[in-house]
Amino acid sequence: MKYAKSALKLSKELKDPYSEANSLISVGDCYFNQGLYHESLNWYQTADNIISGNKWERMKFEILVNYTNVYNRLSKFELAEAGYLECIKLSRKLQLKTSLVVSYNNLGLQYLSLDKFSKALLYLKKARSISERIGFNSATCSIENNLGLLLFNIGDYASAIESLKRTIKLAKQIQSIFDYILGLSNLAITYSALRKHKTALSLMNKVLGILRSSLKNNYFLSYGNAYYSLILHNSNASALSVKLADEAIIMAEETENYSALVLACIVNAKNYFKLKMYDEALKYSNKALDYLSYKTETTIEDLFHVHIKLLLQKHKEEAALSYLETAYNHIQMKVSELRGVPRLRRIYLNKTSVKDIINRYKVSTANRKKWNQD
């Protein structure tokens, strides 16, 4: 921060608008990294006034990316989506293929976070097509990971494994430890979903070893613990799963990693449900609902599924029915989104949580009709 502001002061004294805009962006980045997102936005907007006034289109692309990062952290997803679309438009105009790839990938990930699976698939495949053609391996590595995560959320685990294995292979080639641990982590939870728990645990042990010995970053370690707790839950090791999920939640709150926080809360809601400690489980599911907009590693229906069951155990039928209707409508939105890819649509509808929510909704609807007739 100190050096960025010193550079800004010097650029003003020299009356150098290009350096001034760059310095303003640097100061904004400092505030962003401190989690002061509104403050960072003010600095970016000041830089943007200079950039737009001078029609520096390449720098305009950079500031648009910064805007979208802030909007995502502030959960202003429509503004982030508009920003990525503007990045795509500008990349095409300037014929910047690498920037176009990055923009397609970012927009695809944006749609994944919004559960707009069909649009996510479209833009991620566009990004991969261009990145492979121009040999942009670092981008292809990231894209394959995002595709793997998308396919995991839909329930197409076989295709997810293919993409994630390509991620790991590329990460080794480009020597990207960050992409490597992402690929390993997502591959681990995919194997866990297939009940291949031994393989999943082996992969996550490797991930946690890297996180604890090399990266030593609590933001990423909160992800690692959340993922590991999910795998332990799936393998019926509830006691250890509870402990790791709690550790993940503490780290996630400290580092503002709300995506990991949501996942860990869902895991502990499931753990305590299995242990028949329903009041404790509800604390976690309610906390996950508070931060729901941040999730990416799990789907909304996974949270609604356990929350509905908990409410029914506590004899809160009206609240359960309300969440059931919300979950059902969300599923129908996704089914509609996937109408252009019938194979994935069928796979999604076959997920356990999805099938159970649909069946519960049909039974509740039938009962309401019967009561009205009586």
CSV table of C-alpha atoms in Angstrom, one decimal:
chain,number,residue,atom,x,y,z
A,1,MET,CA,0.0,0.0,0.0
A,2,LYS,CA,2.8,2.4,1.0
A,3,TYR,CA,4.7,2.0,-2.3
A,4,ALA,CA,1.5,2.1,-4.4
A,5,LYS,CA,0.5,5.4,-2.9
A,6,SER,CA,4.1,6.8,-3.2
A,7,ALA,CA,4.0,5.9,-6.9
A,8,LEU,CA,0.6,7.6,-7.3
A,9,LYS,CA,1.9,10.8,-5.7
A,10,LEU,CA,4.9,10.8,-8.0
A,11,SER,CA,2.8,10.2,-11.1
A,12,LYS,CA,0.6,13.2,-10.2
A,13,GLU,CA,3.7,15.4,-9.7
A,14,LEU,CA,5.0,14.3,-13.1
A,15,LYS,CA,1.5,14.8,-14.6
A,16,ASP,CA,1.7,11.3,-16.1
A,17,PRO,CA,-1.9,10.1,-16.5
A,18,TYR,CA,-0.9,6.6,-17.7
A,19,SER,CA,1.3,6.0,-14.6
A,20,GLU,CA,-1.4,7.6,-12.4
A,21,ALA,CA,-4.1,5.2,-13.7
A,22,ASN,CA,-1.7,2.2,-13.1
A,23,SER,CA,-1.0,3.5,-9.6
A,24,LEU,CA,-4.6,3.9,-8.8
A,25,ILE,CA,-5.3,0.3,-9.8
A,26,SER,CA,-2.4,-0.8,-7.6
A,27,VAL,CA,-3.8,1.0,-4.6
A,28,GLY,CA,-7.2,-0.5,-5.4
A,29,ASP,CA,-5.6,-4.0,-5.5
A,30,CYS,CA,-4.1,-3.4,-2.1
A,31,TYR,CA,-7.6,-2.6,-0.6
A,32,PHE,CA,-9.1,-5.6,-2.4
A,33,ASN,CA,-6.5,-8.0,-1.0
A,34,GLN,CA,-7.3,-6.6,2.5
A,35,GLY,CA,-11.0,-7.4,1.9
A,36,LEU,CA,-12.0,-3.7,1.7
A,37,TYR,CA,-14.0,-4.2,-1.4
A,38,HIS,CA,-16.0,-0.9,-1.4
A,39,GLU,CA,-12.8,1.0,-0.9
A,40,SER,CA,-11.1,-0.8,-3.7
A,41,LEU,CA,-14.0,-0.1,-6.0
A,42,ASN,CA,-13.6,3.7,-5.4
A,43,TRP,CA,-9.9,3.5,-6.5
A,44,TYR,CA,-10.8,1.4,-9.5
A,45,GLN,CA,-13.5,3.9,-10.6
A,46,THR,CA,-11.1,6.8,-10.3
A,47,ALA,CA,-8.6,4.9,-12.5
A,48,ASP,CA,-11.4,4.1,-14.9
A,49,ASN,CA,-12.2,7.8,-15.4
A,50,ILE,CA,-8.7,8.4,-16.6
A,51,ILE,CA,-8.6,5.3,-18.7
A,52,SER,CA,-11.9,5.9,-20.4
A,53,GLY,CA,-11.1,9.6,-21.0
A,54,ASN,CA,-7.9,8.6,-22.8
A,55,LYS,CA,-9.5,5.6,-24.6
A,56,TRP,CA,-6.9,3.1,-23.4
A,57,GLU,CA,-8.8,0.0,-24.4
A,58,ARG,CA,-6.2,-2.6,-23.3
A,59,MET,CA,-6.1,-1.0,-19.8
A,60,LYS,CA,-9.9,-0.9,-19.9
A,61,PHE,CA,-9.9,-4.7,-20.1
A,62,GLU,CA,-7.8,-4.8,-16.9
A,63,ILE,CA,-10.0,-2.5,-15.0
A,64,LEU,CA,-13.1,-4.5,-16.1
A,65,VAL,CA,-11.6,-7.7,-14.7
A,66,ASN,CA,-10.9,-5.8,-11.4
A,67,TYR,CA,-14.5,-4.6,-11.3
A,68,THR,CA,-15.9,-8.1,-11.8
A,69,ASN,CA,-13.7,-9.5,-9.0
A,70,VAL,CA,-15.1,-6.9,-6.6
A,71,TYR,CA,-18.7,-7.5,-7.7
A,72,ASN,CA,-18.3,-11.2,-7.1
A,73,ARG,CA,-17.0,-10.6,-3.6
A,74,LEU,CA,-20.0,-8.3,-2.9
A,75,SER,CA,-22.4,-10.8,-4.4
A,76,LYS,CA,-23.4,-8.4,-7.1
A,77,PHE,CA,-23.5,-11.2,-9.7
A,78,GLU,CA,-25.5,-9.4,-12.4
A,79,LEU,CA,-22.9,-6.6,-12.4
A,80,ALA,CA,-20.1,-9.2,-12.6
A,81,GLU,CA,-21.8,-11.0,-15.4
A,82,ALA,CA,-22.2,-7.7,-17.3
A,83,GLY,CA,-18.5,-7.0,-16.7
A,84,TYR,CA,-17.4,-10.4,-18.2
A,85,LEU,CA,-19.6,-9.9,-21.2
A,86,GLU,CA,-18.0,-6.4,-21.7
A,87,CYS,CA,-14.5,-8.1,-21.4
A,88,ILE,CA,-15.5,-10.5,-24.2
A,89,LYS,CA,-16.7,-7.7,-26.4
A,90,LEU,CA,-13.5,-5.7,-25.9
A,91,SER,CA,-11.3,-8.8,-26.4
A,92,ARG,CA,-12.9,-9.5,-29.7
A,93,LYS,CA,-12.6,-5.8,-30.8
A,94,LEU,CA,-8.9,-5.8,-29.9
A,95,GLN,CA,-8.4,-9.3,-31.3
A,96,LEU,CA,-6.8,-10.5,-28.0
A,97,LYS,CA,-7.2,-14.2,-28.1
A,98,THR,CA,-5.7,-14.9,-24.7
A,99,SER,CA,-7.9,-12.3,-23.1
A,100,LEU,CA,-10.9,-13.8,-24.9
A,101,VAL,CA,-10.1,-17.2,-23.5
A,102,VAL,CA,-9.7,-15.8,-19.9
A,103,SER,CA,-13.0,-13.9,-20.3
A,104,TYR,CA,-14.9,-17.0,-21.5
A,105,ASN,CA,-13.5,-19.0,-18.7
A,106,ASN,CA,-14.4,-16.4,-16.1
A,107,LEU,CA,-17.9,-16.1,-17.4
A,108,GLY,CA,-18.3,-19.9,-17.4
A,109,LEU,CA,-17.2,-20.0,-13.8
A,110,GLN,CA,-19.6,-17.2,-13.0
A,111,TYR,CA,-22.5,-19.1,-14.5
A,112,LEU,CA,-21.4,-22.2,-12.6
A,113,SER,CA,-21.7,-20.2,-9.3
A,114,LEU,CA,-25.2,-19.1,-10.4
A,115,ASP,CA,-26.2,-22.7,-11.2
A,116,LYS,CA,-26.7,-21.8,-14.8
A,117,PHE,CA,-25.1,-25.1,-15.9
A,118,SER,CA,-26.0,-24.9,-19.7
A,119,LYS,CA,-24.5,-21.4,-20.1
A,120,ALA,CA,-21.5,-22.4,-18.0
A,121,LEU,CA,-20.8,-25.4,-20.2
A,122,LEU,CA,-21.2,-23.3,-23.4
A,123,TYR,CA,-18.6,-20.7,-22.3
A,124,LEU,CA,-16.2,-23.1,-20.8
A,125,LYS,CA,-16.2,-25.2,-24.0
A,126,LYS,CA,-15.6,-22.0,-26.1
A,127,ALA,CA,-12.7,-21.1,-23.8
A,128,ARG,CA,-11.2,-24.6,-24.1
A,129,SER,CA,-11.6,-24.7,-27.9
A,130,ILE,CA,-9.6,-21.5,-28.4
A,131,SER,CA,-7.0,-22.1,-25.6
A,132,GLU,CA,-6.2,-25.5,-27.1
A,133,ARG,CA,-5.9,-24.1,-30.6
A,134,ILE,CA,-3.4,-21.4,-29.6
A,135,GLY,CA,-1.5,-23.5,-27.1
A,136,PHE,CA,-2.5,-21.5,-24.0
A,137,ASN,CA,-1.8,-24.3,-21.6
A,138,SER,CA,-2.2,-22.4,-18.3
A,139,ALA,CA,-5.7,-21.4,-19.3
A,140,THR,CA,-6.6,-24.8,-20.6
A,141,CYS,CA,-5.5,-26.2,-17.2
A,142,SER,CA,-7.9,-23.9,-15.4
A,143,ILE,CA,-10.7,-24.5,-17.8
A,144,GLU,CA,-10.5,-28.2,-17.5
A,145,ASN,CA,-10.7,-27.9,-13.7
A,146,ASN,CA,-13.8,-25.7,-14.0
A,147,LEU,CA,-15.4,-28.1,-16.4
A,148,GLY,CA,-14.6,-30.9,-14.0
A,149,LEU,CA,-16.3,-29.0,-11.1
A,150,LEU,CA,-19.3,-28.3,-13.3
A,151,LEU,CA,-19.7,-31.9,-14.4
A,152,PHE,CA,-19.3,-33.0,-10.7
A,153,ASN,CA,-22.2,-30.7,-9.7
A,154,ILE,CA,-24.4,-32.1,-12.4
A,155,GLY,CA,-23.5,-35.6,-11.4
A,156,ASP,CA,-21.6,-36.7,-14.5
A,157,TYR,CA,-18.7,-38.1,-12.5
A,158,ALA,CA,-17.1,-40.1,-15.3
A,159,SER,CA,-16.7,-37.0,-17.5
A,160,ALA,CA,-15.6,-35.0,-14.5
A,161,ILE,CA,-12.8,-37.4,-13.8
A,162,GLU,CA,-11.6,-37.1,-17.4
A,163,SER,CA,-11.4,-33.3,-17.2
A,164,LEU,CA,-9.8,-33.3,-13.8
A,165,LYS,CA,-7.1,-35.8,-14.8
A,166,ARG,CA,-6.3,-33.5,-17.7
A,167,THR,CA,-6.1,-30.6,-15.2
A,168,ILE,CA,-3.6,-32.5,-13.1
A,169,LYS,CA,-1.5,-33.5,-16.2
A,170,LEU,CA,-1.4,-29.9,-17.5
A,171,ALA,CA,-0.6,-28.6,-14.0
A,172,LYS,CA,2.5,-30.8,-13.8
A,173,GLN,CA,3.6,-29.7,-17.3
A,174,ILE,CA,3.3,-25.9,-16.5
A,175,GLN,CA,4.5,-26.5,-12.9
A,176,SER,CA,1.4,-24.8,-11.3
A,177,ILE,CA,1.1,-26.1,-7.8
A,178,PHE,CA,-2.2,-24.1,-7.4
A,179,ASP,CA,-3.9,-25.8,-10.3
A,180,TYR,CA,-2.4,-29.1,-9.2
A,181,ILE,CA,-4.0,-29.0,-5.8
A,182,LEU,CA,-7.3,-27.8,-7.2
A,183,GLY,CA,-7.4,-30.7,-9.7
A,184,LEU,CA,-6.4,-33.2,-7.0
A,185,SER,CA,-9.1,-31.9,-4.6
A,186,ASN,CA,-11.9,-31.9,-7.1
A,187,LEU,CA,-10.9,-35.4,-8.3
A,188,ALA,CA,-10.9,-36.6,-4.6
A,189,ILE,CA,-14.5,-35.4,-4.0
A,190,THR,CA,-15.6,-36.9,-7.3
A,191,TYR,CA,-14.2,-40.3,-6.4
A,192,SER,CA,-15.8,-40.0,-3.0
A,193,ALA,CA,-19.2,-39.4,-4.7
A,194,LEU,CA,-18.6,-42.7,-6.5
A,195,ARG,CA,-17.9,-44.3,-3.1
A,196,LYS,CA,-14.3,-44.9,-3.9
A,197,HIS,CA,-13.3,-43.5,-0.5
A,198,LYS,CA,-9.8,-45.1,-0.3
A,199,THR,CA,-8.8,-43.3,-3.5
A,200,ALA,CA,-10.4,-40.1,-2.4
A,201,LEU,CA,-8.7,-40.1,1.0
A,202,SER,CA,-5.3,-40.8,-0.6
A,203,LEU,CA,-5.7,-37.9,-3.0
A,204,MET,CA,-6.7,-35.5,-0.2
A,205,ASN,CA,-3.9,-36.6,2.1
A,206,LYS,CA,-1.5,-35.6,-0.8
A,207,VAL,CA,-3.3,-32.2,-1.1
A,208,LEU,CA,-3.2,-31.5,2.7
A,209,GLY,CA,0.5,-32.4,2.8
A,210,ILE,CA,1.2,-29.8,0.1
A,211,LEU,CA,-1.0,-27.2,1.8
A,212,ARG,CA,0.6,-27.7,5.2
A,213,SER,CA,4.2,-28.0,4.1
A,214,SER,CA,4.5,-25.8,1.0
A,215,LEU,CA,1.7,-23.2,0.6
A,216,LYS,CA,1.0,-22.7,4.3
A,217,ASN,CA,-2.0,-20.6,3.3
A,218,ASN,CA,-5.1,-20.8,5.6
A,219,TYR,CA,-7.5,-19.7,2.8
A,220,PHE,CA,-6.6,-22.8,0.8
A,221,LEU,CA,-6.3,-25.0,3.8
A,222,SER,CA,-9.9,-24.2,4.8
A,223,TYR,CA,-10.8,-25.6,1.4
A,224,GLY,CA,-8.7,-28.7,2.0
A,225,ASN,CA,-10.2,-29.3,5.4
A,226,ALA,CA,-13.7,-28.8,4.0
A,227,TYR,CA,-13.1,-31.3,1.2
A,228,TYR,CA,-11.5,-33.8,3.5
A,229,SER,CA,-14.4,-33.5,6.0
A,230,LEU,CA,-16.9,-34.2,3.1
A,231,ILE,CA,-14.9,-37.3,2.1
A,232,LEU,CA,-14.8,-38.5,5.7
A,233,HIS,CA,-18.5,-38.0,6.0
A,234,ASN,CA,-19.2,-40.0,2.9
A,235,SER,CA,-17.0,-42.8,4.3
A,236,ASN,CA,-18.9,-42.8,7.6
A,237,ALA,CA,-16.0,-41.4,9.7
A,238,SER,CA,-18.4,-38.8,11.3
A,239,ALA,CA,-16.3,-37.9,14.4
A,240,LEU,CA,-13.2,-36.9,12.5
A,241,SER,CA,-15.4,-35.3,9.8
A,242,VAL,CA,-17.0,-33.1,12.4
A,243,LYS,CA,-13.6,-32.0,13.8
A,244,LEU,CA,-12.2,-31.1,10.3
A,245,ALA,CA,-15.4,-29.3,9.2
A,246,ASP,CA,-15.2,-27.2,12.4
A,247,GLU,CA,-11.5,-26.4,11.7
A,248,ALA,CA,-12.5,-25.5,8.1
A,249,ILE,CA,-15.3,-23.1,9.3
A,250,ILE,CA,-12.9,-21.3,11.7
A,251,MET,CA,-10.3,-20.8,9.0
A,252,ALA,CA,-12.9,-19.9,6.4
A,253,GLU,CA,-14.3,-17.2,8.6
A,254,GLU,CA,-10.8,-15.8,9.4
A,255,THR,CA,-9.9,-15.7,5.7
A,256,GLU,CA,-13.4,-14.8,4.4
A,257,ASN,CA,-13.5,-18.0,2.3
A,258,TYR,CA,-17.2,-18.3,2.4
A,259,SER,CA,-17.4,-21.0,-0.3
A,260,ALA,CA,-15.4,-23.3,1.9
A,261,LEU,CA,-17.5,-22.2,4.9
A,262,VAL,CA,-20.8,-23.2,3.2
A,263,LEU,CA,-19.4,-26.6,2.2
A,264,ALA,CA,-18.1,-27.3,5.7
A,265,CYS,CA,-21.5,-26.3,7.3
A,266,ILE,CA,-23.4,-28.6,5.0
A,267,VAL,CA,-21.0,-31.5,5.9
A,268,ASN,CA,-21.6,-30.9,9.6
A,269,ALA,CA,-25.3,-30.6,9.1
A,270,LYS,CA,-25.2,-34.0,7.5
A,271,ASN,CA,-22.9,-35.3,10.2
A,272,TYR,CA,-25.1,-34.3,13.1
A,273,PHE,CA,-28.2,-35.5,11.3
A,274,LYS,CA,-26.6,-38.9,11.0
A,275,LEU,CA,-25.9,-38.7,14.7
A,276,LYS,CA,-29.5,-37.7,15.4
A,277,MET,CA,-28.4,-34.4,17.0
A,278,TYR,CA,-30.9,-32.3,15.1
A,279,ASP,CA,-30.7,-29.0,17.0
A,280,GLU,CA,-26.9,-29.0,16.4
A,281,ALA,CA,-27.4,-29.9,12.8
A,282,LEU,CA,-29.9,-27.1,12.2
A,283,LYS,CA,-27.3,-24.5,13.5
A,284,TYR,CA,-25.0,-25.6,10.7
A,285,SER,CA,-27.6,-25.7,7.9
A,286,ASN,CA,-28.9,-22.3,9.0
A,287,LYS,CA,-25.4,-20.9,8.8
A,288,ALA,CA,-24.9,-22.4,5.4
A,289,LEU,CA,-28.1,-20.8,4.2
A,290,ASP,CA,-26.8,-17.4,5.4
A,291,TYR,CA,-23.9,-17.6,3.1
A,292,LEU,CA,-25.5,-19.6,0.3
A,293,SER,CA,-24.6,-17.2,-2.6
A,294,TYR,CA,-20.9,-18.1,-2.1
A,295,LYS,CA,-21.1,-21.8,-2.8
A,296,THR,CA,-19.4,-23.5,-5.8
A,297,GLU,CA,-18.4,-26.9,-4.6
A,298,THR,CA,-21.9,-28.0,-3.8
A,299,THR,CA,-25.4,-27.4,-5.2
A,300,ILE,CA,-28.2,-25.7,-3.5
A,301,GLU,CA,-30.4,-28.8,-3.5
A,302,ASP,CA,-27.8,-30.6,-1.4
A,303,LEU,CA,-28.2,-28.0,1.4
A,304,PHE,CA,-32.0,-27.8,1.0
A,305,HIS,CA,-32.2,-31.6,1.1
A,306,VAL,CA,-30.6,-31.9,4.6
A,307,HIS,CA,-32.3,-28.7,5.9
A,308,ILE,CA,-35.8,-30.0,4.9
A,309,LYS,CA,-35.2,-33.3,6.6
A,310,LEU,CA,-34.0,-31.5,9.7
A,311,LEU,CA,-37.1,-29.3,9.8
A,312,LEU,CA,-39.3,-32.4,9.5
A,313,GLN,CA,-37.5,-34.0,12.4
A,314,LYS,CA,-38.3,-30.9,14.5
A,315,HIS,CA,-41.9,-31.0,13.4
A,316,LYS,CA,-41.7,-27.7,11.5
A,317,GLU,CA,-43.8,-28.9,8.6
A,318,GLU,CA,-44.7,-25.5,7.2
A,319,ALA,CA,-41.1,-24.3,7.1
A,320,ALA,CA,-40.1,-27.6,5.5
A,321,LEU,CA,-42.8,-27.3,2.8
A,322,SER,CA,-41.6,-23.8,2.0
A,323,TYR,CA,-38.0,-24.9,1.5
A,324,LEU,CA,-39.3,-28.0,-0.4
A,325,GLU,CA,-41.1,-25.7,-2.9
A,326,THR,CA,-38.0,-23.5,-3.2
A,327,ALA,CA,-35.8,-26.5,-3.8
A,328,TYR,CA,-38.2,-28.0,-6.3
A,329,ASN,CA,-38.5,-24.7,-8.3
A,330,HIS,CA,-34.7,-24.4,-8.3
A,331,ILE,CA,-34.4,-27.9,-9.7
A,332,GLN,CA,-36.9,-27.2,-12.4
A,333,MET,CA,-34.9,-24.1,-13.4
A,334,LYS,CA,-31.8,-26.3,-13.8
A,335,VAL,CA,-33.7,-28.9,-15.7
A,336,SER,CA,-34.9,-26.2,-18.1
A,337,GLU,CA,-31.3,-24.8,-18.3
A,338,LEU,CA,-30.1,-28.3,-19.4
A,339,ARG,CA,-32.8,-29.0,-22.0
A,340,GLY,CA,-30.3,-28.5,-24.7
A,341,VAL,CA,-28.1,-31.2,-23.3
A,342,PRO,CA,-30.5,-34.1,-22.6
A,343,ARG,CA,-27.8,-36.6,-21.5
A,344,LEU,CA,-26.6,-34.3,-18.7
A,345,ARG,CA,-30.3,-33.5,-17.9
A,346,ARG,CA,-31.0,-37.2,-17.3
A,347,ILE,CA,-27.8,-37.5,-15.2
A,348,TYR,CA,-28.8,-34.5,-13.0
A,349,LEU,CA,-32.3,-35.8,-12.5
A,350,ASN,CA,-30.8,-39.1,-11.2
A,351,LYS,CA,-28.9,-37.5,-8.4
A,352,THR,CA,-30.1,-38.8,-5.0
A,353,SER,CA,-30.9,-35.4,-3.4
A,354,VAL,CA,-32.6,-34.2,-6.6
A,355,LYS,CA,-34.8,-37.4,-6.9
A,356,ASP,CA,-35.7,-37.2,-3.2
A,357,ILE,CA,-36.8,-33.6,-3.4
A,358,ILE,CA,-38.9,-34.2,-6.5
A,359,ASN,CA,-40.6,-37.2,-4.9
A,360,ARG,CA,-41.2,-35.3,-1.6
A,361,TYR,CA,-42.7,-32.4,-3.6
A,362,LYS,CA,-45.0,-34.7,-5.6
A,363,VAL,CA,-46.2,-36.4,-2.5
A,364,SER,CA,-46.9,-33.0,-0.7
A,365,THR,CA,-48.7,-31.7,-3.8
A,366,ALA,CA,-50.9,-34.8,-4.0
A,367,ASN,CA,-51.7,-34.5,-0.3
A,368,ARG,CA,-52.6,-30.8,-0.6
A,369,LYS,CA,-54.9,-31.6,-3.5
A,370,LYS,CA,-56.5,-34.4,-1.5
A,371,TRP,CA,-57.1,-32.1,1.5
A,372,ASN,CA,-58.6,-29.4,-0.7
A,373,GLN,CA,-61.0,-32.0,-2.2
A,374,ASP,CA,-62.0,-33.3,1.2
